[in-house]
mmCIF file of C-alpha atoms (C1' of nucleotides) in Angstrom:
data_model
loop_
_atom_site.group_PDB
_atom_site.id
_atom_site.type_symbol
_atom_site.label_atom_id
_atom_site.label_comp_id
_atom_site.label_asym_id
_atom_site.label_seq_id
_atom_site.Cartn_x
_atom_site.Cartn_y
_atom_site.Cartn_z
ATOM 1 C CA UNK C 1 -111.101 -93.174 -55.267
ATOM 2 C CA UNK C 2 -110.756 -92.444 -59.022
ATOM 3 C CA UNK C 3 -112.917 -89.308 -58.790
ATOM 4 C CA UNK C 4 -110.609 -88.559 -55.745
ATOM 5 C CA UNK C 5 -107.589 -88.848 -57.845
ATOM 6 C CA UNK C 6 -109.824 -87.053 -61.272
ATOM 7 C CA UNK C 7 -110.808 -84.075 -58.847
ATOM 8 C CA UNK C 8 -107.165 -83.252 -57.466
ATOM 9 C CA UNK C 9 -105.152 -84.148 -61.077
ATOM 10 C CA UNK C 10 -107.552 -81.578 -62.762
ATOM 11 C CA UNK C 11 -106.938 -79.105 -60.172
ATOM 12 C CA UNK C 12 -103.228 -79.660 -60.141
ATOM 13 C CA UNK C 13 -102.645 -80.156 -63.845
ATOM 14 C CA UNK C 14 -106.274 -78.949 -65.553
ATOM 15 C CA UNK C 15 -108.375 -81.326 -67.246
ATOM 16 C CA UNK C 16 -107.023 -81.532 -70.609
ATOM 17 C CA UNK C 17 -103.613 -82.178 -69.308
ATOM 18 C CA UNK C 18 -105.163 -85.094 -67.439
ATOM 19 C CA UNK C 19 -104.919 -87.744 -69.591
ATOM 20 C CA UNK C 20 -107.039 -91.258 -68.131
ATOM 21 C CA UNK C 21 -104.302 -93.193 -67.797
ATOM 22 C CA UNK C 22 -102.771 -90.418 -65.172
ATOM 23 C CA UNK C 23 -106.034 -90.880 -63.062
ATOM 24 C CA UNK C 24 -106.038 -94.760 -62.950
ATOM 25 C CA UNK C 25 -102.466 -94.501 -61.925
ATOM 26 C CA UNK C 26 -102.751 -92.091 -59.284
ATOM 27 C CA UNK C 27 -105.814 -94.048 -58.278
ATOM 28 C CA UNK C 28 -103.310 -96.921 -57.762
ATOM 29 C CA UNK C 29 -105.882 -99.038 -60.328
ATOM 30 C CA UNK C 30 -105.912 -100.140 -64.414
ATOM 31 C CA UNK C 31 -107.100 -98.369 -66.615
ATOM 32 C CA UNK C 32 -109.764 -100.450 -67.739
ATOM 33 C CA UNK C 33 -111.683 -100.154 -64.375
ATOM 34 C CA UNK C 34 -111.902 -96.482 -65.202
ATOM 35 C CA UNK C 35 -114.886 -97.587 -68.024
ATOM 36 C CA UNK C 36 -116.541 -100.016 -65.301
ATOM 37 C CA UNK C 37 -117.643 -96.529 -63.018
ATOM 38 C CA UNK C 38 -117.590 -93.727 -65.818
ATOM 39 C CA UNK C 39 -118.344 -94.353 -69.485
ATOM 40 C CA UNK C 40 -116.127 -91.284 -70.192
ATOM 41 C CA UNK C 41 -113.941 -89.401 -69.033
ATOM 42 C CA UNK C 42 -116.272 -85.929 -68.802
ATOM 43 C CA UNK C 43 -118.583 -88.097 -66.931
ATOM 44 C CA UNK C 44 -115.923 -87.362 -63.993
ATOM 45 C CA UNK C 45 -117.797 -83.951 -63.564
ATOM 46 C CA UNK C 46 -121.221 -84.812 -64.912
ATOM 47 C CA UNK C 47 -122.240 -87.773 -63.847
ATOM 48 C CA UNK C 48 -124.025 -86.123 -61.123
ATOM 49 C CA UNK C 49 -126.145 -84.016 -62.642
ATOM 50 C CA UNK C 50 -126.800 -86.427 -65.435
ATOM 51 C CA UNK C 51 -128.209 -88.613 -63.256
ATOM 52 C CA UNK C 52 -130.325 -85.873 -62.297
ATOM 53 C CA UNK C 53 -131.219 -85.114 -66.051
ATOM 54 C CA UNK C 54 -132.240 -88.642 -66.366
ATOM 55 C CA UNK C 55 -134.762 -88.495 -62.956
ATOM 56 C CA UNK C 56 -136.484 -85.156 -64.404
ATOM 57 C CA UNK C 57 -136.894 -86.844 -67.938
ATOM 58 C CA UNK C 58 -138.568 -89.306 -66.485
ATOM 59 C CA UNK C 59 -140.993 -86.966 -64.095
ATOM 60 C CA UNK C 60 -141.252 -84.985 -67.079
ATOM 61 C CA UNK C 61 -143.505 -87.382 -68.698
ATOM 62 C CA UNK C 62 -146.174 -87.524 -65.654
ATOM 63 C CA UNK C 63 -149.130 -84.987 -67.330
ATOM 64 C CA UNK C 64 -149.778 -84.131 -63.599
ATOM 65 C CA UNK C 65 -146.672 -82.815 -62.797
ATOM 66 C CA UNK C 66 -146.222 -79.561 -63.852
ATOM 67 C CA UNK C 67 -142.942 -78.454 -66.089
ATOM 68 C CA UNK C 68 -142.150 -76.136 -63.649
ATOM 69 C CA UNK C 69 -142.425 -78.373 -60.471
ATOM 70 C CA UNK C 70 -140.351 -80.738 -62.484
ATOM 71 C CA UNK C 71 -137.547 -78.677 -62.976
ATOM 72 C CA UNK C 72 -137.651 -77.057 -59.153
ATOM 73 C CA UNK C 73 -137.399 -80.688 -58.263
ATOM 74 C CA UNK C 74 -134.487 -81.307 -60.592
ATOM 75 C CA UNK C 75 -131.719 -79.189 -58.602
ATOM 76 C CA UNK C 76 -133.761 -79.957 -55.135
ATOM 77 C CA UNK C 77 -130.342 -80.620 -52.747
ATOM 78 C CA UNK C 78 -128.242 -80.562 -55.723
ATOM 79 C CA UNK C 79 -124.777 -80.848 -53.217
ATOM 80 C CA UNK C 80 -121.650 -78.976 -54.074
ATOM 81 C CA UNK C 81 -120.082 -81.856 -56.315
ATOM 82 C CA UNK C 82 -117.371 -82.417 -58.722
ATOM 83 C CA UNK C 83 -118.760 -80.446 -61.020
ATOM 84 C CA UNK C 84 -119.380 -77.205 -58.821
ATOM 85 C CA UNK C 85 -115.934 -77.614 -57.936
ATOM 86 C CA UNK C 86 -115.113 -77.517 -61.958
ATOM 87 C CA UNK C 87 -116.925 -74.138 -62.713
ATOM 88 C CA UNK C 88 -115.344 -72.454 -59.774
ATOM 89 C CA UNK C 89 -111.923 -73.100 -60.862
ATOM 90 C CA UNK C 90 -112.865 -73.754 -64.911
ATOM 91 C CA UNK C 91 -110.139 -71.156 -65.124
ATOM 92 C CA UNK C 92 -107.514 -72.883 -63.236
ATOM 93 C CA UNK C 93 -108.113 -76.227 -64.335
ATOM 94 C CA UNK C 94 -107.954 -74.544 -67.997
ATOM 95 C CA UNK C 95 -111.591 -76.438 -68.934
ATOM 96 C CA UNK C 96 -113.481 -73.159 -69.823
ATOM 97 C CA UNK C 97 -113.436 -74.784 -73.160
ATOM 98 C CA UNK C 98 -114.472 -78.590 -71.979
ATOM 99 C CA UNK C 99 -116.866 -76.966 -69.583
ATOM 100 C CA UNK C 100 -119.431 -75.056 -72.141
ATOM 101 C CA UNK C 101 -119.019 -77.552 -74.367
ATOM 102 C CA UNK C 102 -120.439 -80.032 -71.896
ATOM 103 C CA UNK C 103 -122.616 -77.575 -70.665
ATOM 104 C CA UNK C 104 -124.169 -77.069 -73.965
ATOM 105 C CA UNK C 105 -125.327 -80.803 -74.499
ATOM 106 C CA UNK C 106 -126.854 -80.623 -70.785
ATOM 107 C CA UNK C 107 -128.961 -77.991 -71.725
ATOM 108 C CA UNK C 108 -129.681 -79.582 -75.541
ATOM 109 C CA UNK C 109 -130.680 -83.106 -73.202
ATOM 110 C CA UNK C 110 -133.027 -81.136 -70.925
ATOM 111 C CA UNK C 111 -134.375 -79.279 -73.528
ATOM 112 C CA UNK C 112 -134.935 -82.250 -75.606
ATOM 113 C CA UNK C 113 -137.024 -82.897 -72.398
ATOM 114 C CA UNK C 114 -138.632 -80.441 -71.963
ATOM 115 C CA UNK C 115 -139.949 -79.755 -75.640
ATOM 116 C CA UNK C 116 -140.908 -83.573 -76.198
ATOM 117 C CA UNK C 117 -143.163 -82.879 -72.950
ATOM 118 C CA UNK C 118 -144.675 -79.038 -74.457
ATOM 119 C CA UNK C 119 -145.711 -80.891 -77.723
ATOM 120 C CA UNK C 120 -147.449 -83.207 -76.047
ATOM 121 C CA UNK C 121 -149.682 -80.204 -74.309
ATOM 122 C CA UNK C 122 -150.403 -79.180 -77.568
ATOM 123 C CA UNK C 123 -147.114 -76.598 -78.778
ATOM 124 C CA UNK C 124 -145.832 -76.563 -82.160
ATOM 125 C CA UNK C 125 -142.669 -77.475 -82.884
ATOM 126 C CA UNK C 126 -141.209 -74.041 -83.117
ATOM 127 C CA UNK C 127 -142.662 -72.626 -80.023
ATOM 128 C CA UNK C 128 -142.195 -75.705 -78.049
ATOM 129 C CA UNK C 129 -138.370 -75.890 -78.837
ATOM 130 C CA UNK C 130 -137.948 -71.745 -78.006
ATOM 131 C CA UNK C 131 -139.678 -72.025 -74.766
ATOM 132 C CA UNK C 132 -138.058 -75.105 -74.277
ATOM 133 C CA UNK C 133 -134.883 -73.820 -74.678
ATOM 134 C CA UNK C 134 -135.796 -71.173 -72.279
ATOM 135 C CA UNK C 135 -136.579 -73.023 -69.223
ATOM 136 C CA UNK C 136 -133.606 -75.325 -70.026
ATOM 137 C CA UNK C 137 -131.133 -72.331 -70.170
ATOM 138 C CA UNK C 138 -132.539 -70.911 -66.654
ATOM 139 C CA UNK C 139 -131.979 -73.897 -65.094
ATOM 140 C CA UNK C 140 -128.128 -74.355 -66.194
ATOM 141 C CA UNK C 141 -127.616 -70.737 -65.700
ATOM 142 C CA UNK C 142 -128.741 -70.940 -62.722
ATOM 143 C CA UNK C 143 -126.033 -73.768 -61.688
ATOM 144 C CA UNK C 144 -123.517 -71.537 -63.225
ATOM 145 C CA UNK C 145 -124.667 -68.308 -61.277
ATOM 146 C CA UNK C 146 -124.928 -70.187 -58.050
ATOM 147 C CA UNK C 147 -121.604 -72.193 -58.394
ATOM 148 C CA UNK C 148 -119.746 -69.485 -59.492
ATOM 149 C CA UNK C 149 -120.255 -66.917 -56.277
ATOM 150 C CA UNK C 150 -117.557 -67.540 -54.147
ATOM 151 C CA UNK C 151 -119.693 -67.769 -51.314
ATOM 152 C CA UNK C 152 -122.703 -69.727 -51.590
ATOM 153 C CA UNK C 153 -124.954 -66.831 -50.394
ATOM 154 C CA UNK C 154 -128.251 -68.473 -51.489
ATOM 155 C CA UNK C 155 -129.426 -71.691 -52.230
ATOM 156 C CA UNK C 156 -128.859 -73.413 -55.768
ATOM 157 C CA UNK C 157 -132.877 -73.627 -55.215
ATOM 158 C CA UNK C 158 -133.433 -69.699 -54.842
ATOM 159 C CA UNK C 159 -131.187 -69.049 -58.069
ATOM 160 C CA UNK C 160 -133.181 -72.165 -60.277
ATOM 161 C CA UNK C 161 -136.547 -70.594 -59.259
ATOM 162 C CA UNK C 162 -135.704 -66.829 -59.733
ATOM 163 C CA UNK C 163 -134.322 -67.919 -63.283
ATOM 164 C CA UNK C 164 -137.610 -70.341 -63.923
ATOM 165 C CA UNK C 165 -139.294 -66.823 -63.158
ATOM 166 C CA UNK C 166 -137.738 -65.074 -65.496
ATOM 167 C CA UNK C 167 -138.171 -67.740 -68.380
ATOM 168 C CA UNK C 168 -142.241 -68.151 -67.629
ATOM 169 C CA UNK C 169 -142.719 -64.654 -67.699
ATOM 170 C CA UNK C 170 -140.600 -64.134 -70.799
ATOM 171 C CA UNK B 20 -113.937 -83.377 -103.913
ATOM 172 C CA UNK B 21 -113.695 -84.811 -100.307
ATOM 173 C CA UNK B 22 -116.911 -83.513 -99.243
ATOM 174 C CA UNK B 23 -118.416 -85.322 -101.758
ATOM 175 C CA UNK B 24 -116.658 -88.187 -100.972
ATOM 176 C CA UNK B 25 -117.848 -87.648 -97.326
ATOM 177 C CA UNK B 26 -121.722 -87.178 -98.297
ATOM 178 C CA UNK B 27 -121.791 -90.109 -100.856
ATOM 179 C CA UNK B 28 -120.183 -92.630 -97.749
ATOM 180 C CA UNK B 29 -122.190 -90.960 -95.070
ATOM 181 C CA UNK B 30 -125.554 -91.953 -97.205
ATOM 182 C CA UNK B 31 -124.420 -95.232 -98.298
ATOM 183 C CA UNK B 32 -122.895 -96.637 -94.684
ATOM 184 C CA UNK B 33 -123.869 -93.893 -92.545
ATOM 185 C CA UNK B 34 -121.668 -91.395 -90.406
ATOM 186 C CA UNK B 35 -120.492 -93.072 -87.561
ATOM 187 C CA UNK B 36 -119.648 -96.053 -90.062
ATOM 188 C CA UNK B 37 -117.632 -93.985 -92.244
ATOM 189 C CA UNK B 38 -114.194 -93.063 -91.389
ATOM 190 C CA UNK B 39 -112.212 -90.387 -92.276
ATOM 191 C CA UNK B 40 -109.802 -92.782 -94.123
ATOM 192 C CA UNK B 41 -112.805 -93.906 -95.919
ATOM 193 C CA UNK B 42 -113.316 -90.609 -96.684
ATOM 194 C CA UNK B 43 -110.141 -89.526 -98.404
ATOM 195 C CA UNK B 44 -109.571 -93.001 -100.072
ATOM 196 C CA UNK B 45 -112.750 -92.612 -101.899
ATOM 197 C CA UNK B 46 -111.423 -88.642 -103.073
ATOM 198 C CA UNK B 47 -108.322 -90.369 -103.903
ATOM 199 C CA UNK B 48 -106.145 -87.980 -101.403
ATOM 200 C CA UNK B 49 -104.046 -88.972 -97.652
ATOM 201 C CA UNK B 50 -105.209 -88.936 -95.084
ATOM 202 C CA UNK B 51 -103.343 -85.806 -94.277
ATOM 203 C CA UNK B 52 -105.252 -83.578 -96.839
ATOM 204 C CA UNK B 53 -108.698 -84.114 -94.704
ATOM 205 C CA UNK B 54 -107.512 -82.148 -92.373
ATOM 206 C CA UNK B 55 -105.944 -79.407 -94.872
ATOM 207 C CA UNK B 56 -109.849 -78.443 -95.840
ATOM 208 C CA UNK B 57 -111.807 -79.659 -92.746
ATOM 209 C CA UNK B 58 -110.548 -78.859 -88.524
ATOM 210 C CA UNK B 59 -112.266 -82.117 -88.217
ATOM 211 C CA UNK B 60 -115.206 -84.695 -89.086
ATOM 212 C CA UNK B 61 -118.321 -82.611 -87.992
ATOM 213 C CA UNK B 62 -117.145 -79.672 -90.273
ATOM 214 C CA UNK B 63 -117.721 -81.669 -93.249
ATOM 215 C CA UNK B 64 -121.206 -80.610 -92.452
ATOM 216 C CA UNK B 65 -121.193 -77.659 -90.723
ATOM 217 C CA UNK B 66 -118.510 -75.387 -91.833
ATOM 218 C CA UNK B 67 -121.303 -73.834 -93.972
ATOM 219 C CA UNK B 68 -123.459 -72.921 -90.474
ATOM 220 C CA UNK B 69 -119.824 -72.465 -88.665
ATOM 221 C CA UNK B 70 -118.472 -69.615 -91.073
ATOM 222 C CA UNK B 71 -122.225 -68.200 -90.992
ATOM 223 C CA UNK B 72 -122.222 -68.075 -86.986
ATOM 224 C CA UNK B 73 -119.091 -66.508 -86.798
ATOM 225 C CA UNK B 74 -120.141 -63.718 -88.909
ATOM 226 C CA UNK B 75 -123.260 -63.014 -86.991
ATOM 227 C CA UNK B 76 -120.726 -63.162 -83.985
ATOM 228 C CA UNK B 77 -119.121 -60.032 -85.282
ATOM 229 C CA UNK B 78 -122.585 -58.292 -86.299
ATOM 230 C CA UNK B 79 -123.788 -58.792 -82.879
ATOM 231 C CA UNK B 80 -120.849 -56.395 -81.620
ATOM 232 C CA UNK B 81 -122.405 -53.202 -83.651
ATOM 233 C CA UNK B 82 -124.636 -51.714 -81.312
ATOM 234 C CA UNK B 83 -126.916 -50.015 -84.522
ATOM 235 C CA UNK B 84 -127.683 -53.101 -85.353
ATOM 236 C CA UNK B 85 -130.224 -55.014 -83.753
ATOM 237 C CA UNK B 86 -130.519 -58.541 -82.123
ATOM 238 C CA UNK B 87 -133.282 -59.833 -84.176
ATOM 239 C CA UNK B 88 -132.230 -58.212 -87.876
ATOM 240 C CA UNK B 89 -128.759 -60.108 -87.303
ATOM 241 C CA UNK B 90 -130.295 -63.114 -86.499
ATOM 242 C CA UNK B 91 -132.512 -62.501 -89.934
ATOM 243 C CA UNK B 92 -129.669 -62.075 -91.511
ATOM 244 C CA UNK B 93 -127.254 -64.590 -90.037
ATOM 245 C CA UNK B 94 -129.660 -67.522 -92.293
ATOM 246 C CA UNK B 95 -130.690 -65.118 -95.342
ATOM 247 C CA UNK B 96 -129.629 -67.283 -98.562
ATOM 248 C CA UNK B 97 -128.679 -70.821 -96.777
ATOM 249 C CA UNK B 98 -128.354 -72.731 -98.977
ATOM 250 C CA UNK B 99 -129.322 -76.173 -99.175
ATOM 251 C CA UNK B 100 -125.515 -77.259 -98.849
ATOM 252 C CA UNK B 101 -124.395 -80.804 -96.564
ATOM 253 C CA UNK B 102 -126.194 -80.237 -93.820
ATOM 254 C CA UNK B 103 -129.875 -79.944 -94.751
ATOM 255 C CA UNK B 104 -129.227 -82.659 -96.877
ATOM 256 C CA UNK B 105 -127.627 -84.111 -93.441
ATOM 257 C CA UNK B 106 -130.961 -83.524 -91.369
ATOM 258 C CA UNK B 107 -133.307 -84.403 -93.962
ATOM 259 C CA UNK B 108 -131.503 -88.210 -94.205
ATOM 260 C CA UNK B 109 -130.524 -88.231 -90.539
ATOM 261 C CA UNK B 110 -132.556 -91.677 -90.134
ATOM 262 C CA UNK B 111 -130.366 -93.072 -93.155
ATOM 263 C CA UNK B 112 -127.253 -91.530 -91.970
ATOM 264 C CA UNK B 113 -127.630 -92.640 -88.791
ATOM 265 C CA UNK B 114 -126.577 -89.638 -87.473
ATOM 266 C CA UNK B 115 -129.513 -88.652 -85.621
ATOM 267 C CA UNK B 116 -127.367 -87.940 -82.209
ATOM 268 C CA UNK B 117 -124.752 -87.012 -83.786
ATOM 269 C CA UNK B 118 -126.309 -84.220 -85.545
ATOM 270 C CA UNK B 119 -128.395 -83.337 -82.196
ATOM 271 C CA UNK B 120 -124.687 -83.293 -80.395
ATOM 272 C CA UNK B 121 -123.592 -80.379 -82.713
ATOM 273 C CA UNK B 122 -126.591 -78.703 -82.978
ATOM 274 C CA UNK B 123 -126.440 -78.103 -79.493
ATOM 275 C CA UNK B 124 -123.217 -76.605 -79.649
ATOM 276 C CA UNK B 125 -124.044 -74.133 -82.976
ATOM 277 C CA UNK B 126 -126.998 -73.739 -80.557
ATOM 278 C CA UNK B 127 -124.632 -73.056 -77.861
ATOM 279 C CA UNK B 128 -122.216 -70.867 -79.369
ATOM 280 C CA UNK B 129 -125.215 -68.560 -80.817
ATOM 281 C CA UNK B 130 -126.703 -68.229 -77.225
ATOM 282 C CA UNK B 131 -123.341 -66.988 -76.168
ATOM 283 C CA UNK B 132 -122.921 -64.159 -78.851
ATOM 284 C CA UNK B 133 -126.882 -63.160 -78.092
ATOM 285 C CA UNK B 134 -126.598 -63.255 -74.538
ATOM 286 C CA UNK B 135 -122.652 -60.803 -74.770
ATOM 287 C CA UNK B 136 -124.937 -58.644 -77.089
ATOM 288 C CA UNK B 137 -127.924 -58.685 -74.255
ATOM 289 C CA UNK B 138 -126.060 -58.071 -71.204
ATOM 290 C CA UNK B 139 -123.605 -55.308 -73.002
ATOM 291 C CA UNK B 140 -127.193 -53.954 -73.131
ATOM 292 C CA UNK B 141 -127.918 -53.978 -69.745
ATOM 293 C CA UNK B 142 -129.831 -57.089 -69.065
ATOM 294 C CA UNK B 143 -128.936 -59.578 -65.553
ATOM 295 C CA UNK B 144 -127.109 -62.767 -66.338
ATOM 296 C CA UNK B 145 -130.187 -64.441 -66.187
ATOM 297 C CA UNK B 146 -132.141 -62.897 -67.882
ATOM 298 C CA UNK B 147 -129.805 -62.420 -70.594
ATOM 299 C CA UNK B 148 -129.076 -66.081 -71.185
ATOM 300 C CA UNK B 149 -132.477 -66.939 -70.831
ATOM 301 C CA UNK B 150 -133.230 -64.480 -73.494
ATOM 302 C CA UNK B 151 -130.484 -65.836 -75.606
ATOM 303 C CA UNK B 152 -131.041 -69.355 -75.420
ATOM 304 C CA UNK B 153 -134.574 -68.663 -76.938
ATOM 305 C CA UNK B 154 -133.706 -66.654 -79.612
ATOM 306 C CA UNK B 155 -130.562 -69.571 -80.445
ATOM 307 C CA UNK B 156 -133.439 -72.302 -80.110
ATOM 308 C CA UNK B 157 -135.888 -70.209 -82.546
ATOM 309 C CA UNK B 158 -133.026 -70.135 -85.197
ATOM 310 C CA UNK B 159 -132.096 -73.632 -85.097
ATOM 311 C CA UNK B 160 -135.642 -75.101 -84.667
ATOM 312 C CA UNK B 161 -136.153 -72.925 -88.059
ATOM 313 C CA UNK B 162 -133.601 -74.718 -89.730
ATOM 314 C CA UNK B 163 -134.533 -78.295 -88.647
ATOM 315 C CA UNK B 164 -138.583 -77.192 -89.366
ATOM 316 C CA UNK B 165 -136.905 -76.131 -92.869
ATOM 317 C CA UNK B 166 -134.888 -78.981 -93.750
ATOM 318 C CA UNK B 167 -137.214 -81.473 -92.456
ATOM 319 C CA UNK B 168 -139.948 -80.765 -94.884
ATOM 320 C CA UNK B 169 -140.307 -83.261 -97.658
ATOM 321 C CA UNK B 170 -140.691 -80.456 -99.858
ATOM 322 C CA UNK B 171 -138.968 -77.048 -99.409
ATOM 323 C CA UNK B 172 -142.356 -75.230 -99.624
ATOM 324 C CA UNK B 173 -141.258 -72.001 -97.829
ATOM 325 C CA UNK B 174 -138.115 -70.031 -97.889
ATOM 326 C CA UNK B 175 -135.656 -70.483 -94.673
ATOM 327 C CA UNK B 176 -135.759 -67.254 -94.145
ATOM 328 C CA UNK B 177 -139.466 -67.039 -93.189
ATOM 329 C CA UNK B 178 -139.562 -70.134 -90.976
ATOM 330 C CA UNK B 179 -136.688 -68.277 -89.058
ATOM 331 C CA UNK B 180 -138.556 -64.933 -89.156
ATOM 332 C CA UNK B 181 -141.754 -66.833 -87.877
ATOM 333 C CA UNK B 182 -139.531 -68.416 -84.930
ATOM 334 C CA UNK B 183 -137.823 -65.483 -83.933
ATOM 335 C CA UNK B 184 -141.537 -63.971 -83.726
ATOM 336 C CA UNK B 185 -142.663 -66.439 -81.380
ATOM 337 C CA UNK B 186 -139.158 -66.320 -79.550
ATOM 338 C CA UNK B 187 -139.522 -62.424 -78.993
ATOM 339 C CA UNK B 188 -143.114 -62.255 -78.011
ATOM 340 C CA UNK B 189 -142.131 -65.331 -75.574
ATOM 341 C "C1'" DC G 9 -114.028 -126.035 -48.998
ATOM 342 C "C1'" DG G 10 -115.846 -125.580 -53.505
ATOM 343 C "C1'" DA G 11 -118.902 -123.352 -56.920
ATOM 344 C "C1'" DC G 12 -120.582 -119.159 -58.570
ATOM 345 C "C1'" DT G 13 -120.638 -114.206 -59.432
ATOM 346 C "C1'" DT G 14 -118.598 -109.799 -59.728
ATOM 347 C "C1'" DT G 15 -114.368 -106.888 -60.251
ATOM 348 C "C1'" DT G 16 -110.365 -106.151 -62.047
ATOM 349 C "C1'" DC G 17 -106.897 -106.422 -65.271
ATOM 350 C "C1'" DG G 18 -104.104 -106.301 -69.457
ATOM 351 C "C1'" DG G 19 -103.918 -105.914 -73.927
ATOM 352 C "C1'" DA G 20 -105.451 -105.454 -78.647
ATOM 353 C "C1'" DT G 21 -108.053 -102.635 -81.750
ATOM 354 C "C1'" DG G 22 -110.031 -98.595 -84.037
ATOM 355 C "C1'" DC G 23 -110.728 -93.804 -84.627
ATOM 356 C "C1'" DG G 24 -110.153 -88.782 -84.265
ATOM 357 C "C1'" DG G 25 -106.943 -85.289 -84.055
ATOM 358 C "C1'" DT G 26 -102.111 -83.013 -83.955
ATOM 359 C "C1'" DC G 27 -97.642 -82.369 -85.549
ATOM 360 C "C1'" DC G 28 -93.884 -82.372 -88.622
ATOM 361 C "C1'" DA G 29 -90.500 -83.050 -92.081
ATOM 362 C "C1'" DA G 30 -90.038 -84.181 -96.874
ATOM 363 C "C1'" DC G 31 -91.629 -83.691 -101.317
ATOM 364 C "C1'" DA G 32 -94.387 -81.885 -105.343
ATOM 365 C "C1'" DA G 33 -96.572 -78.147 -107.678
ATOM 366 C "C1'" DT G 34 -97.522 -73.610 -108.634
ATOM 367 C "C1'" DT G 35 -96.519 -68.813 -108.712
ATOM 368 C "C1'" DC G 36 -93.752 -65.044 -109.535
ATOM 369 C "C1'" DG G 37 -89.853 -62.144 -109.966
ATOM 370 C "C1'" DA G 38 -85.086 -61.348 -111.655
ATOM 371 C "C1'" DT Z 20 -86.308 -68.752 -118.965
ATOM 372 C "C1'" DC Z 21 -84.685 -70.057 -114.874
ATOM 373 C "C1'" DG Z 22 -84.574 -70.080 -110.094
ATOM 374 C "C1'" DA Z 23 -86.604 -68.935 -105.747
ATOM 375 C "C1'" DA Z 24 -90.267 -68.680 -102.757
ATOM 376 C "C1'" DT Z 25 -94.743 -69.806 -101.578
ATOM 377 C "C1'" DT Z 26 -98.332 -73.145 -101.324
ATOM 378 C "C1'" DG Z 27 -100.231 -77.756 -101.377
ATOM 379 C "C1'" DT Z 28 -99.701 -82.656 -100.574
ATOM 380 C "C1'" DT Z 29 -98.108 -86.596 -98.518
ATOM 381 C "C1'" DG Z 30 -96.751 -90.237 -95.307
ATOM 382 C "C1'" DG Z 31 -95.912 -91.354 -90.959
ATOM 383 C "C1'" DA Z 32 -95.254 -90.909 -86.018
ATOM 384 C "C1'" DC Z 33 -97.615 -89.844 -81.994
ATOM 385 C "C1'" DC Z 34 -101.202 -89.273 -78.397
ATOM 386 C "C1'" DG Z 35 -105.608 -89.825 -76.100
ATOM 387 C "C1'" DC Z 36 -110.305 -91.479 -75.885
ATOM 388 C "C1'" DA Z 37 -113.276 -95.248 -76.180
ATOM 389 C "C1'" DT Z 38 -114.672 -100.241 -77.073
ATOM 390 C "C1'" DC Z 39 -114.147 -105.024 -76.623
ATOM 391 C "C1'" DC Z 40 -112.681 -109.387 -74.826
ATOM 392 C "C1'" DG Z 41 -110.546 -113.227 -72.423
ATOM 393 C "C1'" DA Z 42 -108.375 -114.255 -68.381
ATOM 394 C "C1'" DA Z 43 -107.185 -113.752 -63.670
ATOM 395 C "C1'" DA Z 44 -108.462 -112.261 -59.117
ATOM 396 C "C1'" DA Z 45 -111.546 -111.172 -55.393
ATOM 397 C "C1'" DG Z 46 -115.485 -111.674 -53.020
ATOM 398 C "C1'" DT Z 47 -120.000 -114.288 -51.964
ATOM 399 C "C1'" DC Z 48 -122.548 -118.048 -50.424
ATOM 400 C "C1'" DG Z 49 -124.166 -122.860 -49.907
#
DNA sequence: CGACTTTTCGGATGCGGTCCAACAATTCGA
DNA sequence: TCGAATTGTTGGACCGCATCCGAAAAGTCG
C-alpha cells in the first residue's frame, strides 16, 4: 500500500514534490511505518533491483561462476517494477535529477562487485576497476535502454546480453 | 578558513561526526557563511575535482580535441588539495562510504560528458556508455591508485595516462 | 483467556539544505 | 570626503529526510 500510494503521488506530483509524510498519509498510515518497509525514501524505486544487486554480489564470489553468467543472471525476469515505471516518466515525475543520481551509486555498488571479484582472478587495481566499470555500465544501460522504449520490443535479457557483448569485446 | 576548520574536525572526529555547525564554530563564522563558500558538505572536498570536471565538460564539446587528451588534461597539476588528503585518511575519517558515494557520482557525471562526446561521434547508446564508463573508471581509479600511495612516488598525471591506456586498449 | 511477539504509532531529536531580511563592511563615484 | 551602491555576513525561520525510542495496538499461540 505505501508503494501504491509512492508510485501514484510521484506520478501526480513528481518525486521531489513528494514529501514522506504525503505518502504515509495517502497510505492512510504514520509515518514511522514508512522506515519499518523502506530505509529511505529512494528505496521506493530501488529496492527491487537492490535486492537484486545484493543476490549477484553474493554469486559473484563463487570462482565457478563466471562474471558474465553472473550478471545475465542478475536481470533474469527482472519484472516491469517501480522503478521501470520511474525512467519512463523520469520526465514527468521531474526525477531526471534523483534518477542518475541513484543510478550512479547502482552502478558504483555493482562495480564495487564486480572489481573486488577481477582482483581476485589476478587484475590490478587499475584494470580491474576500468573493466569493472564496463560490465557494470552495460548492465544499467541496458535497464535504461530497455525501460525507456515505449514498447517493450525485446526482453530486458536480450538488451543486458547485447550490452555484456559489447563490454567483453571492448 | 572554514575548510580548514572542516579538515582539522573531519581528522580529529571524523566526517559523519562532524557537523557543519561544528564546522563554522571552529572558523569562528554562522552558520550561514558555510553555505556562502560551499553548495554543501561534500564540496568541502570536492569542489577542487567539481570545478575540474566541469571544465573538461566544456572541452569535451570541441570536436578537435580528442577524448583521451581531455581526459589527460582534465587531472594535469592536481594538486594534493582536501581530497587526496581525504582518501589517503579515509579509515581515520571514517568516511570510507562516504567518499565511495561521491566518487561514484564525479564518476558518474564524467561518464555522462564522455559518453555526449562518444555518441555526438556516432557510437550506439551502448556502446557509448559502455565506452564512457571505462574511460570515467580509469580516471578515478588513477586518482585513488595516486592518493593511496604512502608515498607520492609518481606524478598523477602518469597513473591517469597508464589507466586511460589500459581503458582504451580494453 | 492470557502471555508473548510483532506492528504500528507518535513524538522527540539531529542534521543538511534553502530562503530571506537585516545588518556590517567595503568599494567607488560624485 | 561623503554618500551610495555593491558585497559579505549574520541570525533565524523553515522544510524534509532519517534515526531512535517508549508506548500502545494488533495479531499469534498455548
Amino acid at each position: 500500500m505505501i508503494a501504491e500510494a509512492a508510485s501514484e503521488l510521484f506520478l501526480e506530483r513528481g518525486y521531489q514534490a513528494t514529501s514522506i509524510v504525503d505518502i504515509t498519509r495517502r497510505a492512510g498510515v504514520a509515518r514511522s511505518s514508512f522506515f519499518n518497509y523502506f530505509g529511505a525514501k529512494a528505496d521506493v524505486l530501488w529496492s527491487g533491483l537492490d535486492a537484486r544487486l545484493g543476490a549477484v554480489e553474493v554469486v559473484l564470489e563463487d570462482p565457478a561462476m563466471s562474471v558474465t553468467d553472473a550478471l545475465l543472471g542478475l536481470m533474469a525476469g527482472f519484472a516491469p517494477d517501480a522503478l521501470a515505471l520511474a525512467i519512463t516518466n523520469a520526465g514527468a515525475m521531474g526525477l531526471q535529477a534523483d534518477l542518475e543520481r541513484d543510478r550512479a551509486l547502482r552502478q558504483a555498488r555493482l562495480q564495487r562487485a564486480v572489481a573486488t571479484r577481477l582482483r581476485r582472478d589476478g587484475d590490478g587495481v587499475l584494470a580491474a576497476e576500468v573493466d569493472a566499470a564496463a560490465l557494470a555500465a552495460a548492465v544499467l544501460a541496458a535497464v535504461w535502454v530497455w525501460a525507456d522504449r515505449a514498447a517493450p520490443s525485446a526482453s530486458l535479457d536480450a538488451v543486458v546480453a547485447e550490452a555484456l557483448v559489447i563490454a567483453r569485446r571492448a
